[in-house]
Tab-separated table of C-alpha atoms in Angstrom:
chain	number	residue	atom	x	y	z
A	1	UNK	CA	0.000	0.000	0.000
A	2	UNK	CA	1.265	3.306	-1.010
A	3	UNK	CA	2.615	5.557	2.355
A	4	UNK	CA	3.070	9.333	2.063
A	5	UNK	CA	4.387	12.006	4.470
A	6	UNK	CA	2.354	14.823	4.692
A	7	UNK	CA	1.895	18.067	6.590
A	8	UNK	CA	-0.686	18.509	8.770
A	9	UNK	CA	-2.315	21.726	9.759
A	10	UNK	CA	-0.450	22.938	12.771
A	11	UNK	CA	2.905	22.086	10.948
A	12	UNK	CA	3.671	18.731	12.275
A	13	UNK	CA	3.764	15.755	9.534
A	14	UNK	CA	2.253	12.403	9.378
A	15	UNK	CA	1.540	8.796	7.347
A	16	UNK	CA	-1.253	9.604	4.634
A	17	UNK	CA	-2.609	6.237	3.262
A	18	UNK	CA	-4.232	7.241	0.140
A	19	UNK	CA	-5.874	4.435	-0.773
A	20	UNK	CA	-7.690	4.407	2.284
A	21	UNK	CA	-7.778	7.771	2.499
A	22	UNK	CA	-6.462	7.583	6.090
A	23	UNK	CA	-3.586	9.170	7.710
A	24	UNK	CA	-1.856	7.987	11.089
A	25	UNK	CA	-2.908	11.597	12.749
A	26	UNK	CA	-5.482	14.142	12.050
A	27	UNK	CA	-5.037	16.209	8.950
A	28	UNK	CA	-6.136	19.230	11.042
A	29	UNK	CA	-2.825	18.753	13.316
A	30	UNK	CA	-1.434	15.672	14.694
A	31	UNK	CA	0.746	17.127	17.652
A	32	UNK	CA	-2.357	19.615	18.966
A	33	UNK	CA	-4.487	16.461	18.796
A	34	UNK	CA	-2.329	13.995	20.468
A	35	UNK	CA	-1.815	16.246	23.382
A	36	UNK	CA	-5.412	16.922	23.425
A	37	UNK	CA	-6.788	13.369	23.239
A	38	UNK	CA	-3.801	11.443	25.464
A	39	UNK	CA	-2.192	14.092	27.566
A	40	UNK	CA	-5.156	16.512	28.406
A	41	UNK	CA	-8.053	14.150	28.686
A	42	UNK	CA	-6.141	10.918	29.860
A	43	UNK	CA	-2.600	11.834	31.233
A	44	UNK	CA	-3.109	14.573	33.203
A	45	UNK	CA	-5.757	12.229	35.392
A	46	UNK	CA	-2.968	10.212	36.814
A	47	UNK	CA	-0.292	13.049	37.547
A	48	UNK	CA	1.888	12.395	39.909
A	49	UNK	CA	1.380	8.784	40.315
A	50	UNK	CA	3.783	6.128	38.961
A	51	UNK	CA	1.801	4.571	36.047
A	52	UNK	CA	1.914	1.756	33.494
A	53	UNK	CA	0.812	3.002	29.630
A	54	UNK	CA	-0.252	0.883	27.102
A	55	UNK	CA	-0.440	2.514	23.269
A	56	UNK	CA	-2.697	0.524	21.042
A	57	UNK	CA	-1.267	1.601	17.811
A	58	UNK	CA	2.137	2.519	18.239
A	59	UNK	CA	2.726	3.870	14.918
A	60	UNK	CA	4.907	7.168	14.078
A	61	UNK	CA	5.810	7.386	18.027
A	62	UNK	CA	3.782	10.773	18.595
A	63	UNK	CA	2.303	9.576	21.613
A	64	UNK	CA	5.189	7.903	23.142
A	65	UNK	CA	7.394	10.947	22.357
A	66	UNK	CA	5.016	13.314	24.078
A	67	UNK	CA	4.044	11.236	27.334
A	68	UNK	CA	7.828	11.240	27.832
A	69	UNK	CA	8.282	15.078	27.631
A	70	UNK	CA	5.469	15.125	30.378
A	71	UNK	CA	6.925	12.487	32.275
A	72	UNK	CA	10.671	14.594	32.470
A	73	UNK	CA	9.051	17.489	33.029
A	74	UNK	CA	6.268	16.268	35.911
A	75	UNK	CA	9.277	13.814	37.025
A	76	UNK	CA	6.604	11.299	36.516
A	77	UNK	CA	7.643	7.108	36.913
A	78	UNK	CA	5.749	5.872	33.427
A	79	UNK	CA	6.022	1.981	31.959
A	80	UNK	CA	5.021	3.033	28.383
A	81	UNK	CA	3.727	-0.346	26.400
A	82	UNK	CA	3.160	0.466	22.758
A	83	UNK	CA	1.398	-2.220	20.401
A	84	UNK	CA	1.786	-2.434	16.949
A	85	UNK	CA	0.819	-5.167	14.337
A	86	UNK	CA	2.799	-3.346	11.294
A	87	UNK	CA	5.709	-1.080	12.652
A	88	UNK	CA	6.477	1.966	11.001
A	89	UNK	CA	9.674	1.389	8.749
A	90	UNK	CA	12.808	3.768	10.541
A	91	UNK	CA	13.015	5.727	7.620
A	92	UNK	CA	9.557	6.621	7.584
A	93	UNK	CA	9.562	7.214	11.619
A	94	UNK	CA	12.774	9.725	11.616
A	95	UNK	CA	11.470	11.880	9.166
A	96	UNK	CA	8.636	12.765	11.856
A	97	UNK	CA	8.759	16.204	12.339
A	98	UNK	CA	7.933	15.887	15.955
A	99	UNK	CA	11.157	16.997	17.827
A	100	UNK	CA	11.594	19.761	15.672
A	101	UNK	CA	8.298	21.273	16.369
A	102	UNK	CA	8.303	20.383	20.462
A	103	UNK	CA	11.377	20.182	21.428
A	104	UNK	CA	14.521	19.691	19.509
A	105	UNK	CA	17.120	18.763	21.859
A	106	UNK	CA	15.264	15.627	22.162
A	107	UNK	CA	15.835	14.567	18.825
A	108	UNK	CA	18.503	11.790	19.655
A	109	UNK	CA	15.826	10.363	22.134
A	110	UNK	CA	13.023	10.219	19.530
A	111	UNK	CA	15.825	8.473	17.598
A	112	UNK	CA	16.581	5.785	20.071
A	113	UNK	CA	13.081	5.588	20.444
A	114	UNK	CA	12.508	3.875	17.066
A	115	UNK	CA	15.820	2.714	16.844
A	116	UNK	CA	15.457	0.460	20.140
A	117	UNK	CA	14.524	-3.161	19.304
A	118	UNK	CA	11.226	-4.846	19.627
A	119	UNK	CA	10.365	-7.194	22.036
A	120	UNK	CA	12.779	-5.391	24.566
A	121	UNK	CA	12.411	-3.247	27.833
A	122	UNK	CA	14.791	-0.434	27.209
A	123	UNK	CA	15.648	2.788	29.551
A	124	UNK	CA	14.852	6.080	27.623
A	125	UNK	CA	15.369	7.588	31.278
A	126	UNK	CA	15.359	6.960	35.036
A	127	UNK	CA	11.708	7.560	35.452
A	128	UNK	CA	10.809	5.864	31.802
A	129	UNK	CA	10.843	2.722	30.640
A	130	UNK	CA	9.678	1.599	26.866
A	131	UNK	CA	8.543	-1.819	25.718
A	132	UNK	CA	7.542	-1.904	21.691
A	133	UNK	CA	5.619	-5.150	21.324
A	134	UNK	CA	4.947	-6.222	17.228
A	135	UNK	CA	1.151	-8.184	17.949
A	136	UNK	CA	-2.262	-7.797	17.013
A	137	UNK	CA	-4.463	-6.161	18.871
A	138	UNK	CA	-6.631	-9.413	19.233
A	139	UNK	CA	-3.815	-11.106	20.799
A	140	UNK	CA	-3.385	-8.706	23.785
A	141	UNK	CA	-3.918	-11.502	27.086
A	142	UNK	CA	-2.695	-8.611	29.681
A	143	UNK	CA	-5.120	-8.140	32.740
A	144	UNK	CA	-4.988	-5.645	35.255
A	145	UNK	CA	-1.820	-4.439	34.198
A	146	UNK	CA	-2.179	-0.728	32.846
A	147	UNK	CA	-3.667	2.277	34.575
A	148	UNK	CA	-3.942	4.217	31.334
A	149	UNK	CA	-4.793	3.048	27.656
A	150	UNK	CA	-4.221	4.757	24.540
A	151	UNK	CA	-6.494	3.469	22.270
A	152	UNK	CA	-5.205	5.350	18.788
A	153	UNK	CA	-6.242	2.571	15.860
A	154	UNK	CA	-7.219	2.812	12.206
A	155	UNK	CA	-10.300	4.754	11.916
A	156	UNK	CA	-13.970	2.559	12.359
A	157	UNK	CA	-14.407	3.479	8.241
A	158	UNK	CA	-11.459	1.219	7.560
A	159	UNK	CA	-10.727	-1.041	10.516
A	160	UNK	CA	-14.046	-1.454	12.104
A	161	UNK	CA	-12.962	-4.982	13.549
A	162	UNK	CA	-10.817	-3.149	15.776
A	163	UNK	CA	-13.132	-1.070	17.656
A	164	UNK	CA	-15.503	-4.267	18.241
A	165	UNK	CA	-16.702	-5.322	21.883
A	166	UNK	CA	-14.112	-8.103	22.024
A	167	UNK	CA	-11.371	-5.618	21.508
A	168	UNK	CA	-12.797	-3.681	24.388
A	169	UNK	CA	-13.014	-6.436	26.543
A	170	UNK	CA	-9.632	-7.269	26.094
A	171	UNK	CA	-9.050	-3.522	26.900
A	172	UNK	CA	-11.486	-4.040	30.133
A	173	UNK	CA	-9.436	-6.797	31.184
A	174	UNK	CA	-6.121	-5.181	30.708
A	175	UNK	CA	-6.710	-2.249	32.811
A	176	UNK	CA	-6.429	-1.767	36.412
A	177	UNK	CA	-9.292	-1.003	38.530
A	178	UNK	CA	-10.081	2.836	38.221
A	179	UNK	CA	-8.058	2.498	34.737
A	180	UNK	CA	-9.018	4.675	32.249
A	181	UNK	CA	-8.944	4.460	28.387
A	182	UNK	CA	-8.925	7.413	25.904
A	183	UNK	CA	-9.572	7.951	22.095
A	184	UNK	CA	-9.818	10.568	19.335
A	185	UNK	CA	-13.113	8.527	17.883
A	186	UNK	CA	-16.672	9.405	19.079
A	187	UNK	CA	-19.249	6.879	17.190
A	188	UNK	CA	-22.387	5.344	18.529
A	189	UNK	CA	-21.145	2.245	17.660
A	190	UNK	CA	-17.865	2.234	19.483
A	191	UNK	CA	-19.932	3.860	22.761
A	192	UNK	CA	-21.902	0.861	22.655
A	193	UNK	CA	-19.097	-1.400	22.384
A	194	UNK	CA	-17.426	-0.075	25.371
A	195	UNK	CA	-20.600	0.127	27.623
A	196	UNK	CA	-20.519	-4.167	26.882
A	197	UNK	CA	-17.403	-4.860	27.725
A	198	UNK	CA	-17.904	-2.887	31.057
A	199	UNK	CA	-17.025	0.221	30.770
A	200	UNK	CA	-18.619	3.496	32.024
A	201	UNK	CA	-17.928	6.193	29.074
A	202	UNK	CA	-18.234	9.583	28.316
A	203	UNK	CA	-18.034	12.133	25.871
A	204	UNK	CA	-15.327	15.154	26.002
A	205	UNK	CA	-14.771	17.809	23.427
A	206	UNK	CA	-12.955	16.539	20.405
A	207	UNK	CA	-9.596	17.878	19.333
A	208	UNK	CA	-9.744	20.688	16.295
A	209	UNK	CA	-11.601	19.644	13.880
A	210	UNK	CA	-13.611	16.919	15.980
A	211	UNK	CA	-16.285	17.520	17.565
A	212	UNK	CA	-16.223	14.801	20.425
A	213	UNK	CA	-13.539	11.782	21.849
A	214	UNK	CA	-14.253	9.328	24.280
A	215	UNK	CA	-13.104	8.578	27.426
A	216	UNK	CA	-14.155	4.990	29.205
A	217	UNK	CA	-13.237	4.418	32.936
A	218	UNK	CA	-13.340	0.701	34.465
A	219	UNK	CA	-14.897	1.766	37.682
A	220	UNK	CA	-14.953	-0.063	40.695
């Protein structure tokens, strides 16, 4: 499948898939969403407590790259998990944009980031750890393991099979009590898929150009 790197609208870049006509990040600005969606709305609940992540949908990094920043600068203890069933190629993932436009002395650690083999818990700092794991999303067997989930997948219009109530059950499982779970997608569907699988969800403001995300908590 054809991959391009594009701009998107507040200057950061991203993966377009034309022939899905899907892109890795919003076209209307993948950094101001990413912070909106995971830091804002699902990062900044769990400040100041040491935390385990889990990414589904690892991709260009973005996500990763960002929770660290907030991490160093909140001197936060974070075990980041990131999940991905086709990794990004390293060519592809260095041409990100991302340092550049947040913070460029950091450059060599978005580098290591996607340099660092699979499969491996590496040390990005004292107070981060980093474990990329290549599996499908159906696969994922964790349970009560993360405190925060990432869920940033293919879009429903393309990958609708992710966003199903077993997926979200899995995600249920894998979380600990009180966990929370954050995306950038808002469909009736994908409410109703959460509220089976257990979770108690609501709607937030959408980044630019969305109108709404969701959040799902596993209450106890």
């Amino acid at each position: 499948m054809k991959r391009e790197i594009i701009q998107t609208n507040d200057g950061s870049t991203t993966i377009h898939l034309p022939e899905w006509n899907e892109s890795y990040h919003s076209k209307h600005g993948a950094i101001q969403e990413a912070y909106h969606v995971f830091i804002k709305n699902g990062l900044s609940l769990k400040q100041g407590q040491a935390i385990a992540v889990l990414e589904i949908g690892f991709g260009t990094g973005l996500n990763c790259f960002i929770t660290y920043l907030e991490a160093k600068k909140n001197q936060q203890q974070i075990d980041y998990v990131g999940v991905e069933a086709y990794p990004v190629r390293q060519e592809e993932a260095l041409q990100m944009n991302y340092p550049k436009e947040i913070e460029a002395g950091e450059t060599p650690l978005f580098n290591q980031m996607h340099e660092s083999d699979w499969e491996q818990r590496i040390s990005l700092s004292d107070n981060f750890s980093l474990t990329k794991r290549q599996q499908f999303f159906q696969d994922i067997t964790d349970e009560n393991t993360f405190d925060l989930i990432y869920f940033d997948a293919f879009g429903f219009r393309v990958q609708p099979e992710l966003w199903s109530e077993e997926i979200f059950a899995a995600m249920f499982r894998a979380l600990k009590p009180n966990g929370v779970l954050v995306t950038y997608a808002c469909r009736s569907s994908i409410k109703k898929a959460m509220l089976s699988a257990g979770f108690s969800v609501e709607k937030l403001p959408g980044a630019p150009g969305k109108r709404e995300m969701l959040r799902a908590s596993k209450a106890v």
